[in-house]
Amino acid sequence: MKAVIIDTSVLIHEPTSFLEFVSDYKVLIPIYVIMELDVLKDKKTHVSPLARKSSQLILEETNKTNSNVQIVSHTEELDLHALDMATEIRYVDLLILKTAEKYNREYELTLLTRDTNLRIMAESVGVHSEYYNGTRASEKVLEHTLVNIEPPEPLKSKLLKSYWEGAVRLTEEEVDLLNLENNQYVTIGSNGKEHLFHYREYTLFVVNKKDIRTDKVKPRNLEQTIALDLLLNDEITLVALLGKAGTGKTFLTLASALSQFARYQRILLSKPVVDVGKGIGFLPGGVGDKLEPWMQSFFDNLDQINPYWDVGNTLEERDNYFEKNHIEIQPINSIRGRSLKGAFMIIDEAQNLTKHEIKSIITRAAEGTKVVLLGDPYQIDNPYLDSKSNGLVYVIEKMRGQAIFGYTSLHKSERSELSDIAADLL
């Protein structure tokens, strides 16, 4: 019989992970994993709710009659002596490995883990191991979202006339033929020109590139035109912009938020507080003062949009500008429980958020609120995430095709030649 043994790292990454295997495998969870979850649930970090959820799901599953989930130990019985051996946290991986080695004699066993060193040790003692991928996002969400299509001639002619005749309604067969999904952007080439269209609910709308601009900024390339079109569209209430450093994600989003001053009651700025390198330690002052180093990216972009926004460069001048434009800094760790109405929410560095955290943020949006997620999936600072398992890519994978959601990838850096080359090569 086939069996899988689940490591703690897998449950912290995805609490429901073991449920994927219960119908086809015997699922073995070492008691030492439960002990690790017990330690992690009390830590004041983003992993604590994941540890609690994992424990609750394991309890529910093991209480079922004829459950395929079993709590196991490396000893013959689950006794206090076996648990006492795991009180030193550094021995836990060894005990999990001993448990896997024991059950490897009884089953066709696979050790599932996200811990590379544990995999090395497992393979060295003859236990087959695999890196847990789970419900990772497909490569497609990271691809360039702008595609060139070549519709049949009668439809192509109608689309080119839509500049003066209006949007073109498509049949279900035409949508399937062109492989379109809601809020996708496509180009059609004609006489050496690229014509841009926005697809939504069986209709292709022409995007007049000259009209996609604000009083604060105009796009510099086609990718930025698409981004601005999404940001300025009232019917799209969740937007994700992916792109490397310097592509204009934060700049365009701030500019579009400021240009829609009359529509939204406030602009909320937020980002996960994740240190790059060694942390800077305790910071004095109130919440705003403590968050200021992490919010500097927003301030830098405001310098570009309005060079005089903080005349005098004092804290008082900045606060006056924020108050006048209804801009608030929102700490992510205090967003739970809020109901945010009529807001333009900007979440920068969203690739450093877990699935659980990003769900908590988006579900705070009440009537009239637009949420914009920004980030680079290839620049992860959170040690528990990677380019395909982070919250930003997870949202895209789950929400794509919804009429209220749109996303695009920006590839061309407009910051500087140095920034562009460094982002590609380093």
Tab-separated table of C-alpha atoms in Angstrom:
chain	number	residue	atom	x	y	z
A	1	MET	CA	0.000	0.000	0.000
A	2	LYS	CA	1.193	3.512	-0.781
A	3	ALA	CA	1.686	5.971	2.075
A	4	VAL	CA	2.890	9.534	2.547
A	5	ILE	CA	4.493	10.937	5.678
A	6	ILE	CA	3.935	14.663	6.168
A	7	ASP	CA	6.605	17.054	7.493
A	8	THR	CA	5.818	20.215	9.489
A	9	SER	CA	7.075	22.470	6.696
A	10	VAL	CA	4.327	21.152	4.410
A	11	LEU	CA	1.522	21.881	6.895
A	12	ILE	CA	2.846	25.389	7.569
A	13	HIS	CA	2.929	26.052	3.842
A	14	GLU	CA	-0.583	24.665	3.234
A	15	PRO	CA	-2.670	23.369	6.194
A	16	THR	CA	-5.021	21.424	3.903
A	17	SER	CA	-2.132	19.698	2.106
A	18	PHE	CA	-2.573	16.248	3.703
A	19	LEU	CA	-6.232	16.126	2.645
A	20	GLU	CA	-5.112	15.854	-0.999
A	21	PHE	CA	-3.850	12.320	-0.288
A	22	VAL	CA	-6.465	10.751	2.014
A	23	SER	CA	-8.437	9.074	-0.767
A	24	ASP	CA	-5.483	7.291	-2.395
A	25	TYR	CA	-2.809	7.011	0.306
A	26	LYS	CA	-2.303	6.155	3.925
A	27	VAL	CA	-1.401	9.530	5.450
A	28	LEU	CA	1.097	9.313	8.311
A	29	ILE	CA	1.730	12.322	10.533
A	30	PRO	CA	4.550	11.918	13.077
A	31	ILE	CA	3.618	12.925	16.631
A	32	TYR	CA	6.682	15.168	16.548
A	33	VAL	CA	5.052	17.235	13.809
A	34	ILE	CA	2.076	17.804	16.138
A	35	MET	CA	4.529	18.946	18.830
A	36	GLU	CA	6.158	21.394	16.433
A	37	LEU	CA	2.741	22.771	15.469
A	38	ASP	CA	2.008	23.248	19.167
A	39	VAL	CA	5.141	25.386	19.527
A	40	LEU	CA	4.473	27.366	16.370
A	41	LYS	CA	0.824	28.166	17.168
A	42	ASP	CA	1.893	30.345	20.115
A	43	LYS	CA	4.513	32.326	18.220
A	44	LYS	CA	3.390	35.811	17.240
A	45	THR	CA	4.233	35.392	13.565
A	46	HIS	CA	2.294	34.766	10.355
A	47	VAL	CA	2.770	30.983	10.801
A	48	SER	CA	0.762	30.761	14.047
A	49	PRO	CA	-2.719	30.788	12.402
A	50	LEU	CA	-1.473	28.228	9.869
A	51	ALA	CA	-0.259	25.965	12.690
A	52	ARG	CA	-3.617	26.243	14.506
A	53	LYS	CA	-5.548	25.507	11.322
A	54	SER	CA	-3.352	22.460	10.599
A	55	SER	CA	-3.925	21.068	14.094
A	56	GLN	CA	-7.685	21.539	13.850
A	57	LEU	CA	-7.893	19.805	10.459
A	58	ILE	CA	-5.777	16.892	11.685
A	59	LEU	CA	-8.027	16.489	14.752
A	60	GLU	CA	-11.177	16.504	12.605
A	61	GLU	CA	-9.750	13.962	10.167
A	62	THR	CA	-8.396	11.529	12.788
A	63	ASN	CA	-11.770	11.532	14.580
A	64	LYS	CA	-13.509	10.190	11.493
A	65	THR	CA	-14.422	6.499	11.371
A	66	ASN	CA	-11.973	4.496	9.235
A	67	SER	CA	-9.834	7.558	8.712
A	68	ASN	CA	-6.843	7.178	6.428
A	69	VAL	CA	-4.895	9.634	8.576
A	70	GLN	CA	-2.796	8.179	11.381
A	71	ILE	CA	-0.586	9.792	14.033
A	72	VAL	CA	2.615	7.750	14.294
A	73	SER	CA	5.916	7.563	16.169
A	74	HIS	CA	9.313	6.003	15.543
A	75	THR	CA	8.695	3.735	18.566
A	76	GLU	CA	6.246	0.847	18.722
A	77	GLU	CA	3.787	2.854	20.820
A	78	LEU	CA	2.922	6.505	21.294
A	79	ASP	CA	4.210	6.920	24.834
A	80	LEU	CA	5.565	9.705	27.007
A	81	HIS	CA	9.110	8.443	26.573
A	82	ALA	CA	8.904	8.990	22.812
A	83	LEU	CA	7.548	12.500	23.327
A	84	ASP	CA	10.187	13.340	25.912
A	85	MET	CA	12.858	12.619	23.308
A	86	ALA	CA	11.442	15.424	21.151
A	87	THR	CA	11.589	18.163	23.780
A	88	GLU	CA	14.794	19.437	22.193
A	89	ILE	CA	13.635	21.068	18.956
A	90	ARG	CA	16.932	20.238	17.193
A	91	TYR	CA	16.123	16.513	17.398
A	92	VAL	CA	12.711	16.745	15.740
A	93	ASP	CA	13.894	16.279	12.127
A	94	LEU	CA	15.862	13.208	13.211
A	95	LEU	CA	12.798	11.729	14.933
A	96	ILE	CA	10.615	12.403	11.875
A	97	LEU	CA	13.257	10.679	9.760
A	98	LYS	CA	13.385	7.688	12.148
A	99	THR	CA	9.592	7.440	11.891
A	100	ALA	CA	9.786	7.508	8.108
A	101	GLU	CA	12.491	4.829	8.150
A	102	LYS	CA	10.309	2.579	10.343
A	103	TYR	CA	7.200	2.845	8.121
A	104	ASN	CA	9.275	2.554	4.964
A	105	ARG	CA	9.434	-1.165	5.742
A	106	GLU	CA	5.625	-1.457	5.839
A	107	TYR	CA	4.533	0.811	2.977
A	108	GLU	CA	5.629	2.146	-0.359
A	109	LEU	CA	6.476	5.396	1.390
A	110	THR	CA	7.112	8.957	0.270
A	111	LEU	CA	8.281	11.653	2.679
A	112	LEU	CA	6.708	14.986	1.726
A	113	THR	CA	8.646	18.029	2.876
A	114	ARG	CA	9.771	21.506	1.863
A	115	ASP	CA	12.981	21.110	3.883
A	116	THR	CA	15.900	20.417	1.535
A	117	ASN	CA	18.214	19.164	4.302
A	118	LEU	CA	15.601	16.687	5.500
A	119	ARG	CA	15.323	15.391	1.938
A	120	ILE	CA	19.080	14.904	1.765
A	121	MET	CA	19.047	12.931	5.024
A	122	ALA	CA	16.025	10.878	3.905
A	123	GLU	CA	17.578	9.875	0.606
A	124	SER	CA	20.817	8.927	2.397
A	125	VAL	CA	18.959	6.295	4.490
A	126	GLY	CA	16.875	4.968	1.607
A	127	VAL	CA	13.621	6.846	2.221
A	128	HIS	CA	12.073	8.289	-0.932
A	129	SER	CA	11.250	11.993	-0.549
A	130	GLU	CA	9.574	14.656	-2.651
A	131	TYR	CA	9.408	18.425	-2.446
A	132	TYR	CA	5.800	19.401	-1.782
A	133	ASN	CA	4.438	21.596	-4.544
A	134	GLY	CA	0.759	21.314	-3.684
A	135	THR	CA	-1.613	23.772	-5.298
A	136	ARG	CA	1.138	25.966	-6.691
A	137	ALA	CA	0.216	28.463	-9.352
A	138	SER	CA	0.802	27.463	-12.945
A	139	GLU	CA	3.506	29.028	-15.070
A	140	LYS	CA	0.786	30.718	-17.121
A	141	VAL	CA	0.075	33.378	-14.489
A	142	LEU	CA	3.681	34.549	-14.655
A	143	GLU	CA	3.721	34.785	-18.431
A	144	HIS	CA	3.261	37.964	-20.439
A	145	THR	CA	-0.472	38.677	-20.278
A	146	LEU	CA	-0.664	40.699	-23.482
A	147	VAL	CA	-1.090	38.439	-26.499
A	148	ASN	CA	-1.403	39.081	-30.200
A	149	ILE	CA	-4.404	37.399	-31.838
A	150	GLU	CA	-5.253	36.766	-35.468
A	151	PRO	CA	-9.057	36.577	-35.728
A	152	PRO	CA	-10.850	35.329	-38.855
A	153	GLU	CA	-11.132	38.006	-41.538
A	154	PRO	CA	-14.821	39.011	-41.043
A	155	LEU	CA	-14.241	39.463	-37.282
A	156	LYS	CA	-10.937	41.281	-37.813
A	157	SER	CA	-12.633	43.746	-40.116
A	158	LYS	CA	-15.361	44.401	-37.517
A	159	LEU	CA	-12.760	44.960	-34.804
A	160	LEU	CA	-10.810	47.473	-36.849
A	161	LYS	CA	-14.059	49.361	-37.517
A	162	SER	CA	-14.883	49.391	-33.798
A	163	TYR	CA	-12.847	52.594	-33.405
A	164	TRP	CA	-15.850	54.473	-34.815
A	165	GLU	CA	-18.624	51.846	-34.683
A	166	GLY	CA	-18.217	50.771	-31.036
A	167	ALA	CA	-17.473	47.537	-29.143
A	168	VAL	CA	-17.783	44.169	-30.899
A	169	ARG	CA	-19.943	41.426	-29.414
A	170	LEU	CA	-18.467	37.911	-29.781
A	171	THR	CA	-20.131	34.536	-29.990
A	172	GLU	CA	-19.199	31.727	-27.603
A	173	GLU	CA	-17.409	29.952	-30.484
A	174	GLU	CA	-15.331	33.064	-31.234
A	175	VAL	CA	-14.340	33.410	-27.568
A	176	ASP	CA	-13.238	29.770	-27.483
A	177	LEU	CA	-11.378	30.151	-30.768
A	178	LEU	CA	-9.447	33.186	-29.518
A	179	ASN	CA	-9.003	31.615	-26.047
A	180	LEU	CA	-10.041	34.763	-24.165
A	181	GLU	CA	-10.838	35.323	-20.483
A	182	ASN	CA	-12.349	38.302	-18.663
A	183	ASN	CA	-10.219	41.465	-18.538
A	184	GLN	CA	-7.596	40.114	-20.891
A	185	TYR	CA	-5.856	42.524	-23.267
A	186	VAL	CA	-5.008	41.565	-26.838
A	187	THR	CA	-3.463	43.249	-29.853
A	188	ILE	CA	-4.343	42.920	-33.521
A	189	GLY	CA	-1.813	43.923	-36.144
A	190	SER	CA	-2.871	45.834	-39.249
A	191	ASN	CA	-0.741	47.809	-41.734
A	192	GLY	CA	2.219	47.854	-39.369
A	193	LYS	CA	0.149	49.151	-36.428
A	194	GLU	CA	-0.856	47.441	-33.176
A	195	HIS	CA	-4.476	47.888	-32.140
A	196	LEU	CA	-5.210	47.260	-28.447
A	197	PHE	CA	-8.455	45.649	-27.226
A	198	HIS	CA	-9.871	44.775	-23.813
A	199	TYR	CA	-12.025	41.632	-23.568
A	200	ARG	CA	-14.857	41.469	-21.051
A	201	GLU	CA	-17.969	39.278	-20.959
A	202	TYR	CA	-18.212	38.292	-24.656
A	203	THR	CA	-17.260	41.786	-25.833
A	204	LEU	CA	-14.040	43.280	-27.208
A	205	PHE	CA	-13.634	46.967	-26.423
A	206	VAL	CA	-11.128	49.082	-28.300
A	207	VAL	CA	-8.588	50.788	-26.030
A	208	ASN	CA	-7.687	54.214	-27.341
A	209	LYS	CA	-4.118	54.534	-26.113
A	210	LYS	CA	-4.211	58.325	-26.308
A	211	ASP	CA	-7.098	58.465	-23.810
A	212	ILE	CA	-5.482	56.252	-21.151
A	213	ARG	CA	-3.783	58.861	-19.018
A	214	THR	CA	-4.375	60.943	-15.929
A	215	ASP	CA	-3.699	64.555	-15.032
A	216	LYS	CA	-0.703	63.237	-13.078
A	217	VAL	CA	0.930	60.870	-15.548
A	218	LYS	CA	0.755	59.295	-18.994
A	219	PRO	CA	1.989	55.779	-19.831
A	220	ARG	CA	5.353	55.298	-21.526
A	221	ASN	CA	4.675	51.917	-23.134
A	222	LEU	CA	1.872	49.492	-23.994
A	223	GLU	CA	2.211	47.555	-20.730
A	224	GLN	CA	1.761	50.750	-18.695
A	225	THR	CA	-1.265	51.654	-20.847
A	226	ILE	CA	-2.907	48.347	-19.868
A	227	ALA	CA	-2.022	48.865	-16.201
A	228	LEU	CA	-3.573	52.344	-16.189
A	229	ASP	CA	-6.674	51.085	-17.984
A	230	LEU	CA	-7.187	48.516	-15.211
A	231	LEU	CA	-6.499	51.054	-12.468
A	232	LEU	CA	-8.959	53.600	-13.880
A	233	ASN	CA	-11.744	51.098	-14.611
A	234	ASP	CA	-14.529	51.461	-12.009
A	235	GLU	CA	-15.935	47.994	-12.717
A	236	ILE	CA	-12.661	46.218	-11.867
A	237	THR	CA	-12.354	46.280	-8.088
A	238	LEU	CA	-9.327	43.995	-7.693
A	239	VAL	CA	-6.150	44.593	-9.703
A	240	ALA	CA	-2.776	42.846	-9.571
A	241	LEU	CA	0.304	44.330	-11.214
A	242	LEU	CA	3.373	42.115	-11.522
A	243	GLY	CA	6.754	43.375	-12.597
A	244	LYS	CA	10.405	43.800	-11.785
A	245	ALA	CA	11.863	46.898	-10.168
A	246	GLY	CA	11.439	50.107	-12.153
A	247	THR	CA	8.523	49.074	-14.350
A	248	GLY	CA	6.255	51.719	-12.783
A	249	LYS	CA	3.844	49.620	-10.705
A	250	THR	CA	3.762	51.861	-7.624
A	251	PHE	CA	4.122	55.080	-9.626
A	252	LEU	CA	1.151	54.368	-11.906
A	253	THR	CA	-1.012	53.127	-9.030
A	254	LEU	CA	-0.392	56.172	-6.829
A	255	ALA	CA	-0.961	58.526	-9.759
A	256	SER	CA	-4.248	56.839	-10.686
A	257	ALA	CA	-5.410	56.874	-7.045
A	258	LEU	CA	-4.698	60.611	-6.726
A	259	SER	CA	-6.446	61.331	-10.033
A	260	GLN	CA	-9.623	59.614	-8.753
A	261	PHE	CA	-9.773	61.844	-5.692
A	262	ALA	CA	-13.512	62.486	-6.101
A	263	ARG	CA	-14.443	58.821	-6.374
A	264	TYR	CA	-12.692	57.375	-3.315
A	265	GLN	CA	-12.966	58.693	0.222
A	266	ARG	CA	-9.369	57.775	1.069
A	267	ILE	CA	-6.198	56.162	-0.209
A	268	LEU	CA	-4.747	53.415	1.990
A	269	LEU	CA	-1.049	52.567	1.655
A	270	SER	CA	0.260	49.307	3.043
A	271	LYS	CA	2.984	46.717	2.612
A	272	PRO	CA	4.285	43.725	4.582
A	273	VAL	CA	7.073	44.564	6.983
A	274	VAL	CA	9.764	42.106	5.886
A	275	ASP	CA	13.431	42.950	6.460
A	276	VAL	CA	15.876	42.606	3.574
A	277	GLY	CA	19.033	41.346	5.249
A	278	LYS	CA	19.572	41.992	8.935
A	279	GLY	CA	16.748	43.851	10.711
A	280	ILE	CA	17.219	47.400	12.008
A	281	GLY	CA	15.838	46.656	15.450
A	282	PHE	CA	13.492	48.744	17.589
A	283	LEU	CA	12.153	51.992	16.147
A	284	PRO	CA	10.861	54.842	18.336
A	285	GLY	CA	7.646	56.801	17.913
A	286	GLY	CA	4.073	55.971	16.941
A	287	VAL	CA	2.803	53.602	14.266
A	288	GLY	CA	3.479	56.077	11.456
A	289	ASP	CA	7.038	56.664	12.633
A	290	LYS	CA	7.751	52.946	12.946
A	291	LEU	CA	6.393	52.215	9.451
A	292	GLU	CA	8.108	55.143	7.736
A	293	PRO	CA	11.265	53.226	6.635
A	294	TRP	CA	9.089	50.610	4.912
A	295	MET	CA	6.826	53.241	3.324
A	296	GLN	CA	9.715	55.133	1.725
A	297	SER	CA	8.936	53.567	-1.673
A	298	PHE	CA	5.584	55.375	-1.659
A	299	PHE	CA	7.262	58.658	-0.693
A	300	ASP	CA	9.815	58.286	-3.503
A	301	ASN	CA	7.009	57.889	-6.032
A	302	LEU	CA	5.144	60.888	-4.630
A	303	ASP	CA	8.339	62.877	-5.255
A	304	GLN	CA	8.032	61.973	-8.943
A	305	ILE	CA	4.289	62.680	-9.167
A	306	ASN	CA	4.389	65.936	-7.214
A	307	PRO	CA	7.889	67.223	-6.380
A	308	TYR	CA	6.400	69.773	-3.976
A	309	TRP	CA	4.276	67.353	-1.938
A	310	ASP	CA	6.516	67.692	1.142
A	311	VAL	CA	7.782	71.256	0.763
A	312	GLY	CA	10.235	71.849	3.566
A	313	ASN	CA	10.754	68.072	3.876
A	314	THR	CA	9.301	68.021	7.381
A	315	LEU	CA	7.026	65.495	9.067
A	316	GLU	CA	4.386	68.212	9.452
A	317	GLU	CA	4.417	69.017	5.716
A	318	ARG	CA	4.044	65.329	4.864
A	319	ASP	CA	1.155	64.910	7.291
A	320	ASN	CA	-0.556	67.994	5.830
A	321	TYR	CA	-0.301	66.545	2.311
A	322	PHE	CA	-1.628	63.185	3.501
A	323	GLU	CA	-4.545	64.829	5.300
A	324	LYS	CA	-5.417	67.030	2.305
A	325	ASN	CA	-5.414	64.030	-0.066
A	326	HIS	CA	-6.993	61.623	2.451
A	327	ILE	CA	-3.963	59.311	2.398
A	328	GLU	CA	-3.542	56.863	5.280
A	329	ILE	CA	-0.790	54.402	6.166
A	330	GLN	CA	-2.428	51.102	7.120
A	331	PRO	CA	-0.343	48.496	9.023
A	332	ILE	CA	-1.148	45.060	7.600
A	333	ASN	CA	-1.099	43.370	10.998
A	334	SER	CA	-3.995	45.548	12.222
A	335	ILE	CA	-6.250	45.239	9.172
A	336	ARG	CA	-8.135	42.148	10.395
A	337	GLY	CA	-11.668	42.957	11.539
A	338	ARG	CA	-11.892	46.242	9.654
A	339	SER	CA	-14.506	47.036	7.012
A	340	LEU	CA	-12.971	49.463	4.538
A	341	LYS	CA	-15.574	51.359	2.515
A	342	GLY	CA	-14.929	53.722	-0.388
A	343	ALA	CA	-11.157	53.262	-0.270
A	344	PHE	CA	-8.405	52.846	-2.841
A	345	MET	CA	-6.193	50.241	-1.165
A	346	ILE	CA	-2.616	49.865	-2.408
A	347	ILE	CA	-0.730	46.814	-1.132
A	348	ASP	CA	2.899	46.950	-2.222
A	349	GLU	CA	5.347	43.999	-2.068
A	350	ALA	CA	2.352	41.622	-2.044
A	351	GLN	CA	4.622	38.735	-3.075
A	352	ASN	CA	5.804	38.617	0.565
A	353	LEU	CA	2.294	37.808	1.816
A	354	THR	CA	0.972	34.306	2.438
A	355	LYS	CA	-2.329	33.037	1.016
A	356	HIS	CA	-3.900	33.438	4.460
A	357	GLU	CA	-2.700	37.037	4.857
A	358	ILE	CA	-3.759	38.164	1.397
A	359	LYS	CA	-7.230	36.661	1.881
A	360	SER	CA	-7.554	38.588	5.175
A	361	ILE	CA	-6.666	41.828	3.377
A	362	ILE	CA	-8.941	41.455	0.343
A	363	THR	CA	-11.948	40.394	2.431
A	364	ARG	CA	-11.737	43.733	4.293
A	365	ALA	CA	-12.922	45.547	1.146
A	366	ALA	CA	-16.460	46.882	1.567
A	367	GLU	CA	-18.715	48.646	-0.972
A	368	GLY	CA	-16.916	51.111	-3.225
A	369	THR	CA	-13.400	49.903	-2.403
A	370	LYS	CA	-10.751	49.009	-4.966
A	371	VAL	CA	-7.790	46.822	-3.991
A	372	VAL	CA	-4.531	46.960	-5.935
A	373	LEU	CA	-1.806	44.365	-5.314
A	374	LEU	CA	1.725	45.134	-6.474
A	375	GLY	CA	4.796	42.941	-6.493
A	376	ASP	CA	7.542	40.972	-8.160
A	377	PRO	CA	7.072	37.186	-7.715
A	378	TYR	CA	10.788	36.649	-8.371
A	379	GLN	CA	11.906	38.924	-5.536
A	380	ILE	CA	10.782	37.135	-2.380
A	381	ASP	CA	12.093	38.191	1.036
A	382	ASN	CA	9.754	35.973	3.071
A	383	PRO	CA	11.712	32.749	3.857
A	384	TYR	CA	8.522	30.627	3.804
A	385	LEU	CA	7.470	31.565	0.251
A	386	ASP	CA	8.721	31.197	-3.299
A	387	SER	CA	7.875	32.614	-6.720
A	388	LYS	CA	4.852	30.348	-7.201
A	389	SER	CA	3.495	29.844	-3.689
A	390	ASN	CA	3.179	33.473	-2.565
A	391	GLY	CA	-0.104	35.276	-1.971
A	392	LEU	CA	0.150	37.558	-5.005
A	393	VAL	CA	0.389	34.708	-7.511
A	394	TYR	CA	-2.209	32.712	-5.536
A	395	VAL	CA	-4.763	35.522	-5.970
A	396	ILE	CA	-4.132	35.649	-9.710
A	397	GLU	CA	-4.507	31.884	-10.073
A	398	LYS	CA	-7.801	31.833	-8.153
A	399	MET	CA	-9.379	35.099	-9.387
A	400	ARG	CA	-8.429	35.148	-13.065
A	401	GLY	CA	-11.474	35.116	-15.308
A	402	GLN	CA	-13.666	36.960	-12.781
A	403	ALA	CA	-15.304	40.092	-14.187
A	404	ILE	CA	-14.180	42.194	-11.199
A	405	PHE	CA	-10.521	41.154	-11.424
A	406	GLY	CA	-7.755	42.092	-13.813
A	407	TYR	CA	-4.004	41.715	-13.851
A	408	THR	CA	-1.052	42.358	-16.073
A	409	SER	CA	2.708	41.898	-16.081
A	410	LEU	CA	5.086	44.780	-16.711
A	411	HIS	CA	8.505	43.894	-18.141
A	412	LYS	CA	10.024	47.083	-19.514
A	413	SER	CA	11.850	49.121	-16.890
A	414	GLU	CA	11.432	52.889	-17.191
A	415	ARG	CA	13.550	53.798	-14.149
A	416	SER	CA	17.025	53.721	-15.708
A	417	GLU	CA	19.270	51.588	-17.881
A	418	LEU	CA	21.198	50.512	-14.769
A	419	SER	CA	17.999	49.436	-12.964
A	420	ASP	CA	16.798	47.498	-16.019
A	421	ILE	CA	20.064	45.584	-16.495
A	422	ALA	CA	20.447	44.890	-12.759
A	423	ALA	CA	16.877	43.574	-12.472
A	424	ASP	CA	17.530	41.139	-15.336
A	425	LEU	CA	21.042	39.977	-14.505
A	426	LEU	CA	21.491	40.127	-10.724
